PDB file of C-alpha atoms in Angstrom:
ATOM      1  CA  ASP A   1      -1.691  -3.697 147.098  1.00 57.00           C
ATOM      2  CA  ALA A   2       0.735  -3.492 150.052  1.00 65.00           C
ATOM      3  CA  GLY A   3       1.091  -7.273 150.006  1.00 89.00           C
ATOM      4  CA  ILE A   4      -2.312  -7.860 151.620  1.00 95.00           C
ATOM      5  CA  THR A   5      -4.477 -10.865 150.928  1.00 96.00           C
ATOM      6  CA  GLN A   6      -7.878 -11.656 152.412  1.00 98.00           C
ATOM      7  CA  SER A   7      -9.599 -14.999 152.611  1.00 97.00           C
ATOM      8  CA  PRO A   8     -12.151 -16.027 151.746  1.00 97.00           C
ATOM      9  CA  ARG A   9     -13.078 -13.438 149.110  1.00 97.00           C
ATOM     10  CA  HIS A  10     -16.725 -14.411 149.191  1.00 97.00           C
ATOM     11  CA  LYS A  11     -18.746 -16.253 151.801  1.00 97.00           C
ATOM     12  CA  VAL A  12     -22.389 -17.041 152.375  1.00 97.00           C
ATOM     13  CA  THR A  13     -23.346 -18.275 155.809  1.00 97.00           C
ATOM     14  CA  GLU A  14     -26.436 -18.776 157.925  1.00 97.00           C
ATOM     15  CA  THR A  15     -27.572 -16.738 160.898  1.00 97.00           C
ATOM     16  CA  GLY A  16     -26.084 -18.011 164.133  1.00 97.00           C
ATOM     17  CA  THR A  17     -23.009 -19.665 162.652  1.00 96.00           C
ATOM     18  CA  PRO A  18     -19.463 -18.591 163.528  1.00 96.00           C
ATOM     19  CA  VAL A  19     -17.367 -17.029 160.779  1.00 97.00           C
ATOM     20  CA  THR A  20     -13.665 -16.184 160.664  1.00 98.00           C
ATOM     21  CA  LEU A  21     -12.106 -13.905 158.085  1.00 98.00           C
ATOM     22  CA  ARG A  22      -8.351 -13.843 157.580  1.00 98.00           C
ATOM     23  CA  CYS A  23      -6.043 -11.023 156.620  1.00 98.00           C
ATOM     24  CA  HIS A  24      -2.463 -11.786 155.684  1.00 98.00           C
ATOM     25  CA  GLN A  25       0.294  -9.253 155.003  1.00 97.00           C
ATOM     26  CA  THR A  26       3.814  -9.815 153.752  1.00 95.00           C
ATOM     27  CA  GLU A  27       5.474  -6.492 154.628  1.00 92.00           C
ATOM     28  CA  ASN A  28       5.803  -6.826 158.408  1.00 92.00           C
ATOM     29  CA  HIS A  29       3.627  -3.819 159.272  1.00 93.00           C
ATOM     30  CA  ARG A  30       2.900  -3.322 162.954  1.00 93.00           C
ATOM     31  CA  TYR A  31      -0.568  -1.807 162.518  1.00 94.00           C
ATOM     32  CA  MET A  32      -3.488  -3.734 161.018  1.00 95.00           C
ATOM     33  CA  TYR A  33      -7.188  -2.847 160.805  1.00 96.00           C
ATOM     34  CA  TRP A  34     -10.563  -4.361 160.015  1.00 97.00           C
ATOM     35  CA  TYR A  35     -13.280  -2.201 158.426  1.00 97.00           C
ATOM     36  CA  ARG A  36     -16.745  -2.879 157.147  1.00 97.00           C
ATOM     37  CA  GLN A  37     -18.200  -1.043 154.164  1.00 97.00           C
ATOM     38  CA  ASP A  38     -21.925  -0.490 153.796  1.00 95.00           C
ATOM     39  CA  PRO A  39     -23.894   1.761 151.447  1.00 88.00           C
ATOM     40  CA  GLY A  40     -24.461   5.158 152.996  1.00 85.00           C
ATOM     41  CA  HIS A  41     -21.887   4.575 155.746  1.00 88.00           C
ATOM     42  CA  GLY A  42     -18.561   4.582 153.998  1.00 90.00           C
ATOM     43  CA  LEU A  43     -15.902   2.601 155.835  1.00 95.00           C
ATOM     44  CA  ARG A  44     -16.218   2.032 159.568  1.00 95.00           C
ATOM     45  CA  LEU A  45     -13.498   0.687 161.828  1.00 95.00           C
ATOM     46  CA  ILE A  46     -14.305  -2.560 163.649  1.00 97.00           C
ATOM     47  CA  HIS A  47     -11.048  -3.392 165.446  1.00 96.00           C
ATOM     48  CA  TYR A  48      -7.388  -2.664 165.012  1.00 95.00           C
ATOM     49  CA  SER A  49      -4.089  -4.117 166.159  1.00 95.00           C
ATOM     50  CA  TYR A  50      -0.887  -2.330 167.105  1.00 92.00           C
ATOM     51  CA  GLY A  51       1.227  -5.442 167.551  1.00 92.00           C
ATOM     52  CA  VAL A  52       1.112  -9.154 168.214  1.00 95.00           C
ATOM     53  CA  LYS A  53      -1.617  -9.795 170.790  1.00 93.00           C
ATOM     54  CA  ASP A  54      -2.301  -6.046 171.061  1.00 94.00           C
ATOM     55  CA  THR A  55      -5.747  -5.088 169.814  1.00 95.00           C
ATOM     56  CA  ASP A  56      -8.371  -2.429 170.472  1.00 94.00           C
ATOM     57  CA  LYS A  57     -11.954  -1.643 169.522  1.00 94.00           C
ATOM     58  CA  GLY A  58     -13.136   0.650 166.779  1.00 92.00           C
ATOM     59  CA  GLU A  59     -16.473   2.404 166.424  1.00 90.00           C
ATOM     60  CA  VAL A  60     -18.521  -0.691 165.411  1.00 95.00           C
ATOM     61  CA  SER A  61     -16.950  -3.530 167.405  1.00 96.00           C
ATOM     62  CA  ASP A  62     -20.093  -5.128 168.895  1.00 96.00           C
ATOM     63  CA  GLY A  63     -20.505  -8.717 167.696  1.00 96.00           C
ATOM     64  CA  TYR A  64     -16.907  -9.000 166.472  1.00 98.00           C
ATOM     65  CA  SER A  65     -13.673 -10.244 167.997  1.00 97.00           C
ATOM     66  CA  VAL A  66     -10.141 -10.277 166.639  1.00 98.00           C
ATOM     67  CA  SER A  67      -6.878 -12.061 167.228  1.00 97.00           C
ATOM     68  CA  ARG A  68      -3.304 -11.498 166.166  1.00 97.00           C
ATOM     69  CA  SER A  69      -0.909 -14.265 167.110  1.00 96.00           C
ATOM     70  CA  LYS A  70       1.623 -13.457 164.357  1.00 96.00           C
ATOM     71  CA  THR A  71       2.653 -10.160 162.799  1.00 96.00           C
ATOM     72  CA  GLU A  72       1.468 -11.235 159.380  1.00 96.00           C
ATOM     73  CA  ASP A  73      -2.025 -12.470 160.283  1.00 97.00           C
ATOM     74  CA  PHE A  74      -5.042 -10.616 161.674  1.00 98.00           C
ATOM     75  CA  LEU A  75      -8.244 -12.616 162.128  1.00 98.00           C
ATOM     76  CA  LEU A  76     -11.772 -11.245 162.430  1.00 98.00           C
ATOM     77  CA  THR A  77     -14.382 -13.524 164.022  1.00 98.00           C
ATOM     78  CA  LEU A  78     -18.137 -13.213 164.074  1.00 97.00           C
ATOM     79  CA  GLU A  79     -19.060 -15.500 166.959  1.00 93.00           C
ATOM     80  CA  SER A  80     -22.702 -15.825 165.886  1.00 96.00           C
ATOM     81  CA  ALA A  81     -23.379 -14.158 162.548  1.00 97.00           C
ATOM     82  CA  THR A  82     -26.459 -11.962 162.130  1.00 97.00           C
ATOM     83  CA  SER A  83     -28.049 -10.528 158.993  1.00 97.00           C
ATOM     84  CA  SER A  84     -26.890  -7.044 160.036  1.00 96.00           C
ATOM     85  CA  GLN A  85     -23.318  -8.260 159.567  1.00 98.00           C
ATOM     86  CA  THR A  86     -23.854  -8.774 155.849  1.00 98.00           C
ATOM     87  CA  SER A  87     -21.255  -6.431 154.428  1.00 98.00           C
ATOM     88  CA  VAL A  88     -17.974  -6.088 152.605  1.00 98.00           C
ATOM     89  CA  TYR A  89     -15.034  -6.405 154.986  1.00 98.00           C
ATOM     90  CA  PHE A  90     -11.696  -4.776 154.296  1.00 98.00           C
ATOM     91  CA  CYS A  91      -8.428  -5.338 156.021  1.00 97.00           C
ATOM     92  CA  ALA A  92      -5.819  -2.572 156.001  1.00 96.00           C
ATOM     93  CA  VAL A  93      -2.285  -2.026 157.178  1.00 95.00           C
ATOM     94  CA  GLY A  94      -0.976   1.250 158.528  1.00 92.00           C
ATOM     95  CA  ARG A  95       2.211   2.613 157.026  1.00 87.00           C
ATOM     96  CA  GLY A  96       4.352   5.502 158.064  1.00 81.00           C
ATOM     97  CA  GLU A  97       4.088   8.161 160.708  1.00 78.00           C
ATOM     98  CA  SER A  98       0.429   8.889 159.953  1.00 81.00           C
ATOM     99  CA  ARG A  99      -0.517   5.222 159.680  1.00 84.00           C
ATOM    100  CA  GLU A 100      -1.546   5.736 156.032  1.00 88.00           C
ATOM    101  CA  GLN A 101      -4.140   3.053 155.362  1.00 90.00           C
ATOM    102  CA  TYR A 102      -3.463   0.529 152.600  1.00 94.00           C
ATOM    103  CA  PHE A 103      -6.340  -1.817 151.933  1.00 96.00           C
ATOM    104  CA  GLY A 104      -6.715  -5.408 150.889  1.00 96.00           C
ATOM    105  CA  PRO A 105      -9.130  -6.605 148.172  1.00 96.00           C
ATOM    106  CA  GLY A 106     -12.053  -7.206 150.543  1.00 97.00           C
ATOM    107  CA  THR A 107     -14.317 -10.093 151.567  1.00 98.00           C
ATOM    108  CA  ARG A 108     -17.993 -10.049 150.665  1.00 97.00           C
ATOM    109  CA  LEU A 109     -19.958 -11.746 153.464  1.00 98.00           C
ATOM    110  CA  THR A 110     -23.635 -12.579 153.169  1.00 98.00           C
ATOM    111  CA  VAL A 111     -25.543 -13.809 156.215  1.00 97.00           C
ATOM    112  CA  THR A 112     -28.870 -15.434 155.315  1.00 96.00           C
TER     113      THR A 112
ATOM    114  CA  GLY B   1     -15.825  11.073 168.166  1.00 80.00           C
ATOM    115  CA  GLU B   2     -15.030  12.584 164.797  1.00 89.00           C
ATOM    116  CA  ASN B   3     -17.803  13.082 162.215  1.00 93.00           C
ATOM    117  CA  VAL B   4     -16.874  13.427 158.545  1.00 96.00           C
ATOM    118  CA  GLU B   5     -19.474  14.547 156.026  1.00 97.00           C
ATOM    119  CA  GLN B   6     -18.924  14.293 152.276  1.00 97.00           C
ATOM    120  CA  HIS B   7     -20.732  15.946 149.364  1.00 97.00           C
ATOM    121  CA  PRO B   8     -21.984  15.320 146.783  1.00 97.00           C
ATOM    122  CA  SER B   9     -22.878  11.638 146.927  1.00 96.00           C
ATOM    123  CA  THR B  10     -22.916  11.414 143.133  1.00 97.00           C
ATOM    124  CA  LEU B  11     -21.222  13.587 140.526  1.00 98.00           C
ATOM    125  CA  SER B  12     -21.260  13.420 136.732  1.00 98.00           C
ATOM    126  CA  VAL B  13     -18.910  15.512 134.604  1.00 98.00           C
ATOM    127  CA  GLN B  14     -17.974  15.672 130.952  1.00 98.00           C
ATOM    128  CA  GLU B  15     -14.543  14.409 130.009  1.00 98.00           C
ATOM    129  CA  GLY B  16     -12.046  17.247 130.286  1.00 97.00           C
ATOM    130  CA  ASP B  17     -14.041  19.175 132.883  1.00 98.00           C
ATOM    131  CA  SER B  18     -13.054  19.547 136.538  1.00 98.00           C
ATOM    132  CA  ALA B  19     -14.592  17.728 139.489  1.00 98.00           C
ATOM    133  CA  VAL B  20     -14.693  18.923 143.084  1.00 98.00           C
ATOM    134  CA  ILE B  21     -15.624  16.834 146.128  1.00 98.00           C
ATOM    135  CA  LYS B  22     -15.987  18.453 149.543  1.00 98.00           C
ATOM    136  CA  CYS B  23     -15.697  17.120 153.086  1.00 98.00           C
ATOM    137  CA  THR B  24     -16.200  18.656 156.504  1.00 98.00           C
ATOM    138  CA  TYR B  25     -14.974  17.351 159.847  1.00 97.00           C
ATOM    139  CA  SER B  26     -15.953  18.078 163.408  1.00 96.00           C
ATOM    140  CA  ASP B  27     -12.907  17.386 165.600  1.00 93.00           C
ATOM    141  CA  SER B  28     -10.416  20.261 165.577  1.00 93.00           C
ATOM    142  CA  ALA B  29      -7.731  17.818 166.765  1.00 92.00           C
ATOM    143  CA  SER B  30      -7.805  15.986 163.420  1.00 93.00           C
ATOM    144  CA  ASN B  31      -4.700  16.849 161.447  1.00 92.00           C
ATOM    145  CA  TYR B  32      -4.318  14.226 158.710  1.00 93.00           C
ATOM    146  CA  PHE B  33      -6.710  14.067 155.755  1.00 96.00           C
ATOM    147  CA  PRO B  34      -6.294  11.349 153.098  1.00 95.00           C
ATOM    148  CA  TRP B  35      -8.374  10.749 149.976  1.00 98.00           C
ATOM    149  CA  TYR B  36      -9.092   7.327 148.531  1.00 97.00           C
ATOM    150  CA  LYS B  37     -10.271   6.091 145.151  1.00 98.00           C
ATOM    151  CA  GLN B  38     -12.204   2.838 144.992  1.00 97.00           C
ATOM    152  CA  GLU B  39     -12.834   1.048 141.730  1.00 96.00           C
ATOM    153  CA  LEU B  40     -15.566  -1.549 141.421  1.00 93.00           C
ATOM    154  CA  GLY B  41     -14.717  -4.766 143.222  1.00 91.00           C
ATOM    155  CA  LYS B  42     -11.466  -3.454 144.684  1.00 93.00           C
ATOM    156  CA  GLY B  43     -10.212  -2.026 147.942  1.00 95.00           C
ATOM    157  CA  PRO B  44      -9.807   1.736 148.400  1.00 96.00           C
ATOM    158  CA  GLN B  45      -6.517   3.132 147.155  1.00 95.00           C
ATOM    159  CA  LEU B  46      -4.786   6.164 148.672  1.00 95.00           C
ATOM    160  CA  ILE B  47      -4.432   8.859 146.001  1.00 97.00           C
ATOM    161  CA  ILE B  48      -3.407  11.974 147.922  1.00 96.00           C
ATOM    162  CA  ASP B  49      -3.256  13.248 151.485  1.00 94.00           C
ATOM    163  CA  ILE B  50      -2.705  16.487 153.329  1.00 94.00           C
ATOM    164  CA  ARG B  51      -1.620  17.442 156.813  1.00 91.00           C
ATOM    165  CA  SER B  52      -2.909  20.387 158.790  1.00 89.00           C
ATOM    166  CA  ASN B  53       0.288  22.388 158.465  1.00 87.00           C
ATOM    167  CA  VAL B  54      -0.281  22.632 154.699  1.00 86.00           C
ATOM    168  CA  GLY B  55      -3.080  24.485 152.906  1.00 90.00           C
ATOM    169  CA  GLU B  56      -2.829  22.847 149.491  1.00 95.00           C
ATOM    170  CA  LYS B  57      -1.122  19.900 147.854  1.00 94.00           C
ATOM    171  CA  LYS B  58      -0.981  18.902 144.182  1.00 96.00           C
ATOM    172  CA  ASP B  59      -0.083  15.744 142.340  1.00 95.00           C
ATOM    173  CA  GLN B  60      -0.464  16.046 138.585  1.00 96.00           C
ATOM    174  CA  ARG B  61      -4.213  16.387 137.891  1.00 97.00           C
ATOM    175  CA  ILE B  62      -5.362  16.048 141.477  1.00 98.00           C
ATOM    176  CA  ALA B  63      -5.124  18.551 144.293  1.00 98.00           C
ATOM    177  CA  VAL B  64      -6.404  18.810 147.833  1.00 98.00           C
ATOM    178  CA  THR B  65      -7.112  21.996 149.772  1.00 97.00           C
ATOM    179  CA  LEU B  66      -7.624  22.374 153.506  1.00 96.00           C
ATOM    180  CA  ASN B  67      -9.312  25.142 155.479  1.00 95.00           C
ATOM    181  CA  LYS B  68      -8.639  24.443 159.167  1.00 93.00           C
ATOM    182  CA  THR B  69     -10.682  27.370 160.399  1.00 94.00           C
ATOM    183  CA  ALA B  70     -13.792  26.191 158.610  1.00 95.00           C
ATOM    184  CA  LYS B  71     -12.923  22.504 159.148  1.00 96.00           C
ATOM    185  CA  HIS B  72     -13.323  21.522 155.529  1.00 96.00           C
ATOM    186  CA  PHE B  73     -11.139  20.022 152.830  1.00 97.00           C
ATOM    187  CA  SER B  74     -11.713  19.372 149.151  1.00 98.00           C
ATOM    188  CA  LEU B  75     -10.470  17.152 146.343  1.00 98.00           C
ATOM    189  CA  HIS B  76     -10.033  18.745 142.927  1.00 98.00           C
ATOM    190  CA  ILE B  77      -9.567  16.683 139.763  1.00 98.00           C
ATOM    191  CA  THR B  78      -8.770  18.625 136.601  1.00 97.00           C
ATOM    192  CA  GLU B  79      -8.974  17.481 132.976  1.00 98.00           C
ATOM    193  CA  THR B  80     -11.058  14.483 133.988  1.00 98.00           C
ATOM    194  CA  GLN B  81     -10.743  11.239 132.045  1.00 97.00           C
ATOM    195  CA  PRO B  82     -13.056   8.196 131.892  1.00 96.00           C
ATOM    196  CA  GLU B  83     -10.602   6.237 134.057  1.00 97.00           C
ATOM    197  CA  ASP B  84     -11.245   8.745 136.860  1.00 98.00           C
ATOM    198  CA  SER B  85     -14.726   7.218 137.212  1.00 98.00           C
ATOM    199  CA  ALA B  86     -14.839   5.582 140.651  1.00 98.00           C
ATOM    200  CA  VAL B  87     -16.024   6.145 144.214  1.00 97.00           C
ATOM    201  CA  TYR B  88     -13.931   8.631 146.176  1.00 98.00           C
ATOM    202  CA  PHE B  89     -13.710   8.730 149.973  1.00 97.00           C
ATOM    203  CA  CYS B  90     -12.304  11.378 152.244  1.00 98.00           C
ATOM    204  CA  ALA B  91     -11.089  10.596 155.748  1.00 96.00           C
ATOM    205  CA  ALA B  92      -9.798  12.337 158.839  1.00 95.00           C
ATOM    206  CA  SER B  93      -7.571  11.210 161.659  1.00 93.00           C
ATOM    207  CA  ILE B  94      -5.232  12.474 164.315  1.00 86.00           C
ATOM    208  CA  ASP B  95      -1.645  12.074 163.134  1.00 70.00           C
ATOM    209  CA  THR B  96      -0.039   9.099 164.936  1.00 66.00           C
ATOM    210  CA  GLY B  97      -3.504   8.089 166.086  1.00 69.00           C
ATOM    211  CA  ASN B  98      -5.160   4.779 165.402  1.00 77.00           C
ATOM    212  CA  GLN B  99      -8.631   5.631 164.173  1.00 87.00           C
ATOM    213  CA  PHE B 100      -9.618   6.897 160.763  1.00 92.00           C
ATOM    214  CA  TYR B 101     -13.069   8.350 160.122  1.00 93.00           C
ATOM    215  CA  PHE B 102     -14.353   8.135 156.583  1.00 95.00           C
ATOM    216  CA  GLY B 103     -16.900  10.098 154.627  1.00 96.00           C
ATOM    217  CA  THR B 104     -19.764   8.255 152.940  1.00 96.00           C
ATOM    218  CA  GLY B 105     -18.250   8.435 149.467  1.00 96.00           C
ATOM    219  CA  THR B 106     -18.830  10.214 146.154  1.00 97.00           C
ATOM    220  CA  SER B 107     -19.549   8.238 143.008  1.00 97.00           C
ATOM    221  CA  LEU B 108     -17.861  10.108 140.154  1.00 98.00           C
ATOM    222  CA  THR B 109     -18.825   9.392 136.558  1.00 98.00           C
ATOM    223  CA  VAL B 110     -16.817  10.937 133.745  1.00 98.00           C
ATOM    224  CA  ILE B 111     -18.843  10.980 130.530  1.00 97.00           C
ATOM    225  CA  PRO B 112     -16.746  10.543 127.371  1.00 95.00           C
TER     226      PRO B 112
END
C-alpha cells in the first residue's frame, strides 16, 4: 500500500460546508497526487505536489485547493462543498522515474 | 490534453479462458502506459506497465502490448481465475511528467 493512509475514510457533509481530506505517507516520496473517481469517468487528477509547498493543478481542480507543509502530508480542501463533489477521493504517491502511481485506500465523500 | 478510451466497459469470461482489454490514446507524446487493478473498496493497484520503446511485456499470466503507430495498447490475461475479477484501468502519461490520464475502466467477471 506504499505506506499511504487517508483520513477520514468516510464522510457525509452538507452543501456549503468546508471539508478537508488528509493524505499521509511514510516513505518520503516527493510526488503526491489527489484524484477523484466517478462512474463513467475513471480517475481524474485534481491537484498534485512535487515538493513541500510546491503544487499544481490537474484537469478537474475547480472548487478544490491543496496544501503541503510537510513531505508526509498532502491536504485536499473543498472550501464550500457542492453535491457535484460527492465522489471517492484517492491520494497517490509517485515512485520512480516514471512517477508510477501508488494509491491509498480512498475516502468516500457524500455531500447532501 | 490526452484522451484515453477503454473498451469494453464490462467483460465476462469463463474460468480458464483469456481476457483482453483495449485502450487507445490521443497524444503521440505519451510514452508510459500502466495498468491498474481495483478490487471492491480498495485503491487501484499497479499490475503491469509498458514504455514506448517496448512492444510487449509479460508477467506470468498477464501481458501488455503496445502499438505506437495506431496509438493503442492492450492488457491480456490468460488462464483467468475468479480472483482476477475486478475493475481494470489503463492510463497514459509522458515519462517524467506529472499528469496521468486514465481510461474509464473495465469490470471483469470470471465465472467459475
